[in-house]
Amino acid sequence: MNSTGQATRAAVTPRELRRWRAAVVMAYAASGIAFSSWVARIPALREDLGLTPAGIGLLLLCMTLASFVSVSSSGLIVIKIGSRRTIQTGATLLGAGLLLVGAGATVFREPVVCGIGFATIGLGTASWNTASNVEGAAVERALARFIMPALHGSFSAGTVVGAAFGAWAAAAAVPLLWHLGAVGVVVAASVVTSATMLRADAVGRAPAAALVLAADDGAEPAVAVASPEREGHGGRAQMAAAWRDRRTLLLGVMVLGLALAEGAAGDWVALALSDGYGVSQAVGAAGYSVFVAAMATGRFLGTPILNRHGRVTALRACSVLAILGLGLFVLAPTLWLAFAGLVLWGFGASLGFPVGMSAAADDPVTAAARVSVVSTVGYGAFLCGPPLIGFVAEFTGVRYGLATVLIFVLVSLALAGQAAQRTIAHVQQA
């Protein structure tokens, strides 16, 4: 913003826009690769350290607590240092954390070292993900169409790649230090390098910022996307305002319900199939794979649906599918119907988080603060969901305990209207 109050303008050519989008895809995919890499090696970690399930749980708690601290402060971090530097710093921390976990298991044989590594992973990942959502929303505004579900689909695709490589490393008995260390170095280096092409800090963070898509040949700009004037641009002021904003908080609750539908599958589906339907652990694991595949498919297919029908319709449809899928999974009289329920459940859970992030970032000036608040509220699903379902399951069994999630998804259905676009980017022909 200059002294005369005119809009700040930043030229972005179509080629730069393509590179910007590719860099954001890299940020999402690399996060998925890193996540599934350490998840795939948990059995090796348990064996190297001689831990009980409770011990593994304590290690993962280190990451969960650090992630919550990171995500709750991520908005202020992004406002202060920018989304690009936040992503680069987060990727570096994650790479260091993977290396620490590998060294703790292979070299030091010390759970404390691994705990520090998991905490470092949590600190890096949560802020990185918030900044990635800010960048993704900025690319959406530049393109004037929704792409956030596809970006989150890139994360899902990354988890498939990381899991496959992790399975190979486990079969080949590759030491954790070499496997996780290599993944950490590659992920950190690729993200730090590709992040130089991110543009949200240049075009979307200033008051009344205007993004200009210039022609490659230097001709007159073809598209301009402008954000409105806002007051109180200080980081703390923006965060305080975001926490007081009714729509932002309701978006967080909406995301929480569908995030719980997603997270509950990861925590309980395999066990629910094994205990509730009397199948083997292998079939239980296959059931979770079906859910993950359905969710990834839903994210890629959801993008054109969003662009055609809008956020509210898409979210309501997803909530209904999640309710139907969950209900079918819990009540199905046969195993094949339970698997059909998993497919519907996966489709239903696919768009909640990405669409919520997109809606929170409607205003580019306050995007970082609002995305941080919605992420923090939504992250409550991963903190409170497992113990809540576990408590209910003590009385009902895991299969029927999952019915608890239906209550939260019904709330998400009721709040889907909060995702309606409030700040519309102005797109015009020159």
Short mmCIF file of C-alpha atoms in Angstrom, two decimals:
data_model
loop_
_atom_site.label_atom_id
_atom_site.label_comp_id
_atom_site.label_asym_id
_atom_site.label_seq_id
_atom_site.Cartn_x
_atom_site.Cartn_y
_atom_site.Cartn_z
CA MET A 1 0.00 0.00 0.00
CA ASN A 2 1.54 3.32 -0.98
CA SER A 3 1.06 6.72 0.60
CA THR A 4 -1.68 7.72 -1.81
CA GLY A 5 -3.80 4.68 -0.94
CA GLN A 6 -3.59 3.14 -4.39
CA ALA A 7 -3.57 -0.61 -4.83
CA THR A 8 -0.29 -2.44 -4.82
CA ARG A 9 0.07 -4.41 -8.05
CA ALA A 10 2.31 -7.38 -8.81
CA ALA A 11 2.69 -8.75 -12.33
CA VAL A 12 2.36 -12.49 -12.75
CA THR A 13 2.72 -14.04 -16.18
CA PRO A 14 0.83 -17.22 -17.12
CA ARG A 15 4.15 -19.08 -16.98
CA GLU A 16 4.80 -17.81 -13.45
CA LEU A 17 1.28 -18.80 -12.47
CA ARG A 18 1.87 -22.33 -13.72
CA ARG A 19 5.11 -22.51 -11.74
CA TRP A 20 3.39 -21.08 -8.69
CA ARG A 21 0.69 -23.75 -8.88
CA ALA A 22 3.31 -26.48 -9.38
CA ALA A 23 5.18 -25.26 -6.29
CA VAL A 24 2.00 -25.45 -4.22
CA VAL A 25 1.32 -28.98 -5.51
CA MET A 26 4.86 -29.88 -4.48
CA ALA A 27 4.27 -28.52 -0.98
CA TYR A 28 1.16 -30.67 -0.52
CA ALA A 29 2.57 -33.83 -2.11
CA ALA A 30 5.85 -33.63 -0.17
CA SER A 31 3.93 -33.30 3.09
CA GLY A 32 2.01 -36.48 2.24
CA ILE A 33 5.21 -38.35 1.34
CA ALA A 34 6.83 -37.38 4.63
CA PHE A 35 3.75 -38.31 6.67
CA SER A 36 3.25 -41.79 5.22
CA SER A 37 7.00 -42.52 5.32
CA TRP A 38 7.21 -42.53 9.10
CA VAL A 39 3.76 -44.08 9.51
CA ALA A 40 4.83 -47.04 7.36
CA ARG A 41 7.84 -47.67 9.61
CA ILE A 42 6.10 -47.63 13.00
CA PRO A 43 6.50 -51.43 13.36
CA ALA A 44 10.25 -51.05 12.77
CA LEU A 45 10.38 -48.19 15.27
CA ARG A 46 8.62 -50.33 17.87
CA GLU A 47 11.04 -53.21 17.26
CA ASP A 48 14.19 -51.04 17.34
CA LEU A 49 13.20 -49.38 20.62
CA GLY A 50 11.40 -52.36 22.20
CA LEU A 51 8.31 -50.27 22.91
CA THR A 52 4.82 -51.31 23.94
CA PRO A 53 1.78 -49.79 22.18
CA ALA A 54 1.56 -47.32 25.07
CA GLY A 55 5.14 -46.25 24.42
CA ILE A 56 4.41 -45.66 20.74
CA GLY A 57 1.37 -43.67 21.81
CA LEU A 58 3.52 -41.43 23.98
CA LEU A 59 5.90 -40.77 21.07
CA LEU A 60 3.00 -39.82 18.83
CA LEU A 61 1.60 -37.61 21.60
CA CYS A 62 4.82 -35.57 21.38
CA MET A 63 4.02 -34.86 17.75
CA THR A 64 0.33 -34.16 18.40
CA LEU A 65 1.01 -31.62 21.14
CA ALA A 66 3.72 -29.89 19.10
CA SER A 67 1.38 -29.81 16.09
CA PHE A 68 -1.34 -28.14 18.13
CA VAL A 69 1.08 -25.49 19.39
CA SER A 70 2.29 -24.94 15.85
CA VAL A 71 -1.12 -24.75 14.18
CA SER A 72 -2.52 -22.42 16.83
CA SER A 73 0.33 -19.96 16.25
CA SER A 74 0.67 -20.56 12.51
CA GLY A 75 -1.46 -17.58 11.50
CA LEU A 76 0.77 -15.16 13.38
CA ILE A 77 3.86 -16.86 11.96
CA VAL A 78 2.61 -16.57 8.38
CA ILE A 79 1.65 -12.92 8.93
CA LYS A 80 5.08 -12.12 10.39
CA ILE A 81 7.42 -13.97 8.02
CA GLY A 82 5.21 -14.82 5.04
CA SER A 83 3.84 -18.10 3.73
CA ARG A 84 6.90 -18.88 1.60
CA ARG A 85 9.37 -18.66 4.48
CA THR A 86 6.94 -20.55 6.73
CA ILE A 87 6.77 -23.42 4.23
CA GLN A 88 10.55 -23.46 3.82
CA THR A 89 11.13 -23.38 7.58
CA GLY A 90 8.48 -26.05 8.18
CA ALA A 91 9.98 -28.35 5.55
CA THR A 92 13.42 -27.92 7.09
CA LEU A 93 12.09 -28.72 10.57
CA LEU A 94 10.25 -31.76 9.25
CA GLY A 95 13.37 -33.02 7.51
CA ALA A 96 15.39 -32.56 10.70
CA GLY A 97 12.66 -34.32 12.69
CA LEU A 98 12.68 -37.35 10.38
CA LEU A 99 16.46 -37.52 10.70
CA LEU A 100 16.19 -37.35 14.50
CA VAL A 101 13.60 -40.13 14.61
CA GLY A 102 15.81 -42.31 12.42
CA ALA A 103 18.91 -41.58 14.48
CA GLY A 104 17.06 -42.11 17.75
CA ALA A 105 15.91 -45.55 16.63
CA THR A 106 18.96 -46.77 14.74
CA VAL A 107 21.98 -45.08 16.37
CA PHE A 108 21.04 -43.97 19.89
CA ARG A 109 18.29 -46.53 20.54
CA GLU A 110 16.75 -43.85 22.74
CA PRO A 111 12.99 -43.05 22.85
CA VAL A 112 13.69 -39.54 24.13
CA VAL A 113 15.59 -38.69 20.94
CA CYS A 114 12.71 -40.05 18.86
CA GLY A 115 10.26 -38.04 20.96
CA ILE A 116 12.21 -34.86 20.19
CA GLY A 117 12.19 -35.85 16.54
CA PHE A 118 8.42 -36.36 16.49
CA ALA A 119 7.91 -33.02 18.26
CA THR A 120 10.09 -31.35 15.62
CA ILE A 121 8.01 -32.99 12.88
CA GLY A 122 4.84 -31.67 14.50
CA LEU A 123 6.21 -28.14 14.82
CA GLY A 124 7.24 -28.05 11.18
CA THR A 125 4.26 -29.77 9.61
CA ALA A 126 1.38 -27.81 11.15
CA SER A 127 2.65 -24.33 10.24
CA TRP A 128 3.75 -25.61 6.83
CA ASN A 129 0.23 -26.91 6.14
CA THR A 130 -1.41 -23.64 7.16
CA ALA A 131 0.92 -21.70 4.87
CA SER A 132 0.25 -24.16 2.05
CA ASN A 133 -3.48 -23.52 2.42
CA VAL A 134 -2.85 -19.76 2.23
CA GLU A 135 -0.84 -20.26 -0.97
CA GLY A 136 -3.44 -22.62 -2.41
CA ALA A 137 -6.24 -20.13 -1.79
CA ALA A 138 -4.17 -17.40 -3.45
CA VAL A 139 -3.71 -19.58 -6.53
CA GLU A 140 -7.47 -20.19 -6.56
CA ARG A 141 -8.08 -16.45 -6.65
CA ALA A 142 -5.54 -16.02 -9.44
CA LEU A 143 -7.16 -18.78 -11.50
CA ALA A 144 -10.70 -17.65 -10.59
CA ARG A 145 -11.72 -21.27 -10.02
CA PHE A 146 -11.55 -23.84 -7.22
CA ILE A 147 -8.51 -26.12 -7.02
CA MET A 148 -8.11 -26.65 -3.26
CA PRO A 149 -9.57 -30.21 -3.23
CA ALA A 150 -7.15 -31.23 -5.98
CA LEU A 151 -4.29 -29.74 -3.96
CA HIS A 152 -5.32 -31.81 -0.94
CA GLY A 153 -5.64 -34.72 -3.35
CA SER A 154 -1.95 -34.16 -4.08
CA PHE A 155 -1.30 -34.75 -0.38
CA SER A 156 -3.24 -38.01 -0.63
CA ALA A 157 -1.25 -39.01 -3.72
CA GLY A 158 1.93 -38.22 -1.80
CA THR A 159 0.86 -40.54 1.01
CA VAL A 160 0.49 -43.35 -1.53
CA VAL A 161 4.02 -42.74 -2.85
CA GLY A 162 5.49 -42.51 0.65
CA ALA A 163 3.68 -45.63 1.81
CA ALA A 164 4.86 -47.61 -1.20
CA PHE A 165 8.46 -46.57 -0.66
CA GLY A 166 8.07 -47.28 3.05
CA ALA A 167 6.75 -50.77 2.31
CA TRP A 168 9.76 -51.43 0.10
CA ALA A 169 12.14 -50.11 2.78
CA ALA A 170 10.49 -52.34 5.38
CA ALA A 171 10.68 -55.41 3.13
CA ALA A 172 14.36 -54.67 2.38
CA ALA A 173 15.06 -54.07 6.09
CA VAL A 174 16.48 -50.62 5.38
CA PRO A 175 17.51 -49.03 8.71
CA LEU A 176 15.26 -46.20 9.85
CA LEU A 177 18.15 -43.76 9.84
CA TRP A 178 18.80 -44.25 6.14
CA HIS A 179 15.16 -44.43 5.09
CA LEU A 180 13.76 -41.52 7.11
CA GLY A 181 16.96 -39.51 6.77
CA ALA A 182 16.85 -39.80 2.97
CA VAL A 183 13.16 -38.87 2.85
CA GLY A 184 13.78 -35.90 5.14
CA VAL A 185 16.64 -34.56 3.03
CA VAL A 186 14.78 -35.00 -0.28
CA VAL A 187 11.53 -33.48 1.03
CA ALA A 188 13.24 -30.51 2.66
CA ALA A 189 15.46 -29.79 -0.33
CA SER A 190 12.66 -30.07 -2.91
CA VAL A 191 10.23 -27.90 -0.96
CA VAL A 192 12.76 -25.24 -0.02
CA THR A 193 13.81 -25.01 -3.67
CA SER A 194 10.34 -25.05 -5.24
CA ALA A 195 9.00 -22.56 -2.68
CA THR A 196 10.99 -19.81 -4.39
CA MET A 197 8.19 -19.83 -7.01
CA LEU A 198 5.42 -19.12 -4.48
CA ARG A 199 3.75 -15.75 -4.93
CA ALA A 200 1.08 -15.27 -2.24
CA ASP A 201 3.33 -12.99 -0.19
CA ALA A 202 3.87 -10.71 -3.18
CA VAL A 203 0.30 -10.49 -4.44
CA GLY A 204 -2.12 -11.34 -1.68
CA ARG A 205 -0.91 -10.05 1.66
CA ALA A 206 -1.03 -6.27 1.27
CA PRO A 207 -4.15 -4.16 1.79
CA ALA A 208 -6.04 -3.63 -1.45
CA ALA A 209 -3.48 -5.83 -3.20
CA ALA A 210 -4.04 -6.43 -6.88
CA LEU A 211 -2.77 -9.44 -8.78
CA VAL A 212 -2.12 -8.83 -12.45
CA LEU A 213 -1.73 -11.73 -14.85
CA ALA A 214 0.47 -10.27 -17.55
CA ALA A 215 1.03 -11.76 -20.96
CA ASP A 216 4.34 -13.51 -21.53
CA ASP A 217 5.23 -11.01 -24.23
CA GLY A 218 4.83 -8.03 -21.93
CA ALA A 219 1.53 -6.92 -23.46
CA GLU A 220 -1.28 -5.39 -21.46
CA PRO A 221 -2.43 -7.52 -18.49
CA ALA A 222 -5.26 -9.93 -19.18
CA VAL A 223 -6.72 -10.43 -15.72
CA ALA A 224 -6.71 -8.49 -12.47
CA VAL A 225 -7.75 -9.89 -9.11
CA ALA A 226 -8.18 -7.34 -6.35
CA SER A 227 -8.83 -7.61 -2.63
CA PRO A 228 -10.72 -4.95 -0.69
CA GLU A 229 -9.30 -2.48 1.80
CA ARG A 230 -9.08 -3.70 5.39
CA GLU A 231 -8.24 -2.11 8.71
CA GLY A 232 -5.98 -3.45 11.43
CA HIS A 233 -3.27 -5.26 9.47
CA GLY A 234 -1.05 -6.00 12.47
CA GLY A 235 -0.49 -9.69 13.09
CA ARG A 236 -1.90 -9.80 16.61
CA ALA A 237 -4.83 -7.59 15.64
CA GLN A 238 -5.68 -9.89 12.74
CA MET A 239 -5.49 -12.99 14.92
CA ALA A 240 -7.65 -11.44 17.63
CA ALA A 241 -10.20 -10.32 15.04
CA ALA A 242 -10.23 -13.78 13.46
CA TRP A 243 -10.96 -15.45 16.80
CA ARG A 244 -13.85 -13.02 17.34
CA ASP A 245 -15.30 -13.52 13.87
CA ARG A 246 -18.48 -15.61 14.01
CA ARG A 247 -18.22 -17.00 10.49
CA THR A 248 -14.61 -18.08 10.98
CA LEU A 249 -15.45 -19.96 14.18
CA LEU A 250 -18.47 -21.63 12.59
CA LEU A 251 -16.32 -22.66 9.63
CA GLY A 252 -13.95 -24.23 12.14
CA VAL A 253 -16.78 -26.22 13.71
CA MET A 254 -17.96 -27.29 10.25
CA VAL A 255 -14.45 -28.48 9.40
CA LEU A 256 -14.18 -30.22 12.76
CA GLY A 257 -17.13 -32.50 12.01
CA LEU A 258 -15.87 -33.64 8.61
CA ALA A 259 -12.27 -33.80 9.85
CA LEU A 260 -13.46 -36.11 12.62
CA ALA A 261 -15.12 -38.27 9.96
CA GLU A 262 -11.75 -38.45 8.21
CA GLY A 263 -9.63 -38.97 11.31
CA ALA A 264 -11.92 -41.54 12.89
CA ALA A 265 -11.43 -43.81 9.88
CA GLY A 266 -7.67 -43.74 10.30
CA ASP A 267 -7.90 -44.44 14.01
CA TRP A 268 -10.66 -47.05 14.14
CA VAL A 269 -11.76 -48.58 10.82
CA ALA A 270 -9.27 -51.45 10.79
CA LEU A 271 -10.11 -52.34 14.39
CA ALA A 272 -13.85 -51.92 13.82
CA LEU A 273 -13.71 -54.34 10.90
CA SER A 274 -11.58 -56.83 12.82
CA ASP A 275 -13.67 -56.76 16.02
CA GLY A 276 -17.08 -55.80 14.69
CA TYR A 277 -17.16 -58.02 11.61
CA GLY A 278 -14.80 -60.77 12.77
CA VAL A 279 -12.32 -60.45 9.90
CA SER A 280 -8.53 -60.69 9.90
CA GLN A 281 -6.19 -57.76 10.50
CA ALA A 282 -5.25 -57.87 6.82
CA VAL A 283 -8.88 -57.36 5.79
CA GLY A 284 -9.14 -54.56 8.33
CA ALA A 285 -6.12 -52.85 6.79
CA ALA A 286 -7.61 -53.35 3.34
CA GLY A 287 -10.76 -51.63 4.52
CA TYR A 288 -8.81 -48.55 5.51
CA SER A 289 -7.08 -48.60 2.12
CA VAL A 290 -10.51 -48.55 0.46
CA PHE A 291 -11.49 -45.53 2.54
CA VAL A 292 -8.27 -43.64 1.69
CA ALA A 293 -8.65 -44.40 -2.02
CA ALA A 294 -12.25 -43.17 -1.98
CA MET A 295 -11.25 -39.99 -0.19
CA ALA A 296 -8.42 -39.26 -2.63
CA THR A 297 -10.75 -39.91 -5.56
CA GLY A 298 -13.35 -37.61 -4.04
CA ARG A 299 -10.81 -34.80 -3.74
CA PHE A 300 -9.78 -34.99 -7.38
CA LEU A 301 -13.34 -35.41 -8.67
CA GLY A 302 -14.66 -32.79 -6.27
CA THR A 303 -12.87 -29.91 -7.98
CA PRO A 304 -15.10 -29.77 -11.09
CA ILE A 305 -18.15 -30.31 -8.88
CA LEU A 306 -17.15 -27.32 -6.79
CA ASN A 307 -16.61 -25.15 -9.83
CA ARG A 308 -20.01 -26.10 -11.22
CA HIS A 309 -22.20 -26.14 -8.11
CA GLY A 310 -20.30 -24.10 -5.52
CA ARG A 311 -19.04 -24.78 -2.02
CA VAL A 312 -22.31 -24.99 -0.13
CA THR A 313 -23.93 -27.57 -2.40
CA ALA A 314 -20.74 -29.64 -2.51
CA LEU A 315 -20.35 -29.60 1.27
CA ARG A 316 -23.96 -30.53 1.87
CA ALA A 317 -23.65 -33.42 -0.59
CA CYS A 318 -20.44 -34.57 1.12
CA SER A 319 -22.03 -34.39 4.56
CA VAL A 320 -24.99 -36.48 3.39
CA LEU A 321 -22.65 -39.05 1.82
CA ALA A 322 -20.58 -39.22 5.02
CA ILE A 323 -23.73 -39.76 7.09
CA LEU A 324 -24.99 -42.47 4.76
CA GLY A 325 -21.58 -44.13 4.58
CA LEU A 326 -20.99 -44.07 8.32
CA GLY A 327 -24.47 -45.34 9.03
CA LEU A 328 -24.10 -48.15 6.51
CA PHE A 329 -20.69 -49.13 7.88
CA VAL A 330 -21.97 -49.28 11.45
CA LEU A 331 -25.24 -51.08 10.70
CA ALA A 332 -24.36 -53.23 7.66
CA PRO A 333 -25.44 -56.88 8.07
CA THR A 334 -22.73 -58.11 5.68
CA LEU A 335 -19.08 -57.29 5.06
CA TRP A 336 -19.54 -56.16 1.44
CA LEU A 337 -22.11 -53.58 2.53
CA ALA A 338 -19.66 -52.35 5.16
CA PHE A 339 -17.06 -51.85 2.41
CA ALA A 340 -19.66 -50.02 0.33
CA GLY A 341 -20.22 -47.81 3.35
CA LEU A 342 -16.48 -47.10 3.49
CA VAL A 343 -16.57 -45.87 -0.11
CA LEU A 344 -19.44 -43.47 0.60
CA TRP A 345 -17.80 -42.42 3.86
CA GLY A 346 -14.54 -41.67 2.05
CA PHE A 347 -16.29 -39.61 -0.63
CA GLY A 348 -18.16 -37.72 2.08
CA ALA A 349 -15.07 -36.88 4.12
CA SER A 350 -13.04 -35.76 1.11
CA LEU A 351 -13.94 -32.09 0.71
CA GLY A 352 -14.55 -30.84 4.25
CA PHE A 353 -11.04 -29.77 5.13
CA PRO A 354 -9.93 -28.32 1.77
CA VAL A 355 -13.17 -26.41 1.18
CA GLY A 356 -13.10 -25.09 4.72
CA MET A 357 -9.58 -23.78 4.18
CA SER A 358 -10.60 -22.18 0.89
CA ALA A 359 -13.60 -20.47 2.51
CA ALA A 360 -11.50 -19.19 5.41
CA ALA A 361 -9.07 -17.60 2.93
CA ASP A 362 -11.68 -15.68 0.91
CA ASP A 363 -10.16 -12.39 2.00
CA PRO A 364 -6.44 -12.46 1.06
CA VAL A 365 -5.63 -9.76 3.62
CA THR A 366 -6.81 -11.85 6.59
CA ALA A 367 -6.32 -15.29 5.03
CA ALA A 368 -3.44 -16.41 7.25
CA ALA A 369 -5.23 -15.51 10.48
CA ARG A 370 -8.55 -17.07 9.49
CA VAL A 371 -7.00 -20.24 8.07
CA SER A 372 -5.05 -20.62 11.31
CA VAL A 373 -8.22 -20.30 13.41
CA VAL A 374 -10.21 -22.75 11.27
CA SER A 375 -7.26 -25.18 11.29
CA THR A 376 -6.93 -24.91 15.07
CA VAL A 377 -10.63 -25.56 15.70
CA GLY A 378 -10.67 -28.34 13.12
CA TYR A 379 -7.56 -29.88 14.63
CA GLY A 380 -9.61 -30.48 17.76
CA ALA A 381 -11.06 -33.46 15.89
CA PHE A 382 -7.66 -35.16 15.92
CA LEU A 383 -7.06 -34.31 19.59
CA CYS A 384 -10.48 -35.09 21.05
CA GLY A 385 -11.84 -37.60 18.54
CA PRO A 386 -9.82 -40.73 19.42
CA PRO A 387 -10.41 -40.58 23.20
CA LEU A 388 -14.10 -39.69 22.73
CA ILE A 389 -14.76 -42.62 20.41
CA GLY A 390 -12.61 -44.87 22.58
CA PHE A 391 -14.68 -43.96 25.65
CA VAL A 392 -17.95 -44.72 23.88
CA ALA A 393 -16.47 -47.91 22.44
CA GLU A 394 -15.86 -49.19 25.97
CA PHE A 395 -19.63 -49.59 26.27
CA THR A 396 -20.70 -50.23 22.68
CA GLY A 397 -17.70 -51.72 20.90
CA VAL A 398 -15.63 -49.89 18.30
CA ARG A 399 -18.04 -50.55 15.41
CA TYR A 400 -21.02 -48.95 17.11
CA GLY A 401 -18.88 -46.37 18.86
CA LEU A 402 -18.18 -44.82 15.45
CA ALA A 403 -21.84 -43.78 15.33
CA THR A 404 -20.78 -40.92 17.64
CA VAL A 405 -19.19 -39.26 14.62
CA LEU A 406 -22.63 -38.93 13.01
CA ILE A 407 -23.58 -36.22 15.49
CA PHE A 408 -20.64 -34.05 14.44
CA VAL A 409 -21.24 -34.61 10.74
CA LEU A 410 -24.86 -33.52 11.19
CA VAL A 411 -23.51 -30.29 12.68
CA SER A 412 -21.26 -29.90 9.63
CA LEU A 413 -24.29 -30.35 7.38
CA ALA A 414 -26.14 -27.64 9.27
CA LEU A 415 -23.18 -25.24 9.00
CA ALA A 416 -22.34 -25.84 5.33
CA GLY A 417 -23.91 -22.51 4.39
CA GLN A 418 -21.11 -20.69 6.20
CA ALA A 419 -18.77 -21.65 3.35
CA ALA A 420 -20.59 -19.41 0.87
CA GLN A 421 -18.13 -17.02 -0.74
CA ARG A 422 -18.15 -13.71 1.11
CA THR A 423 -15.25 -11.79 -0.49
CA ILE A 424 -15.35 -12.19 -4.25
CA ALA A 425 -12.22 -11.59 -6.30
CA HIS A 426 -12.86 -9.09 -9.08
CA VAL A 427 -11.94 -10.61 -12.42
CA GLN A 428 -12.18 -8.43 -15.51
CA GLN A 429 -10.90 -8.24 -19.02
CA ALA A 430 -8.46 -5.43 -19.65
#
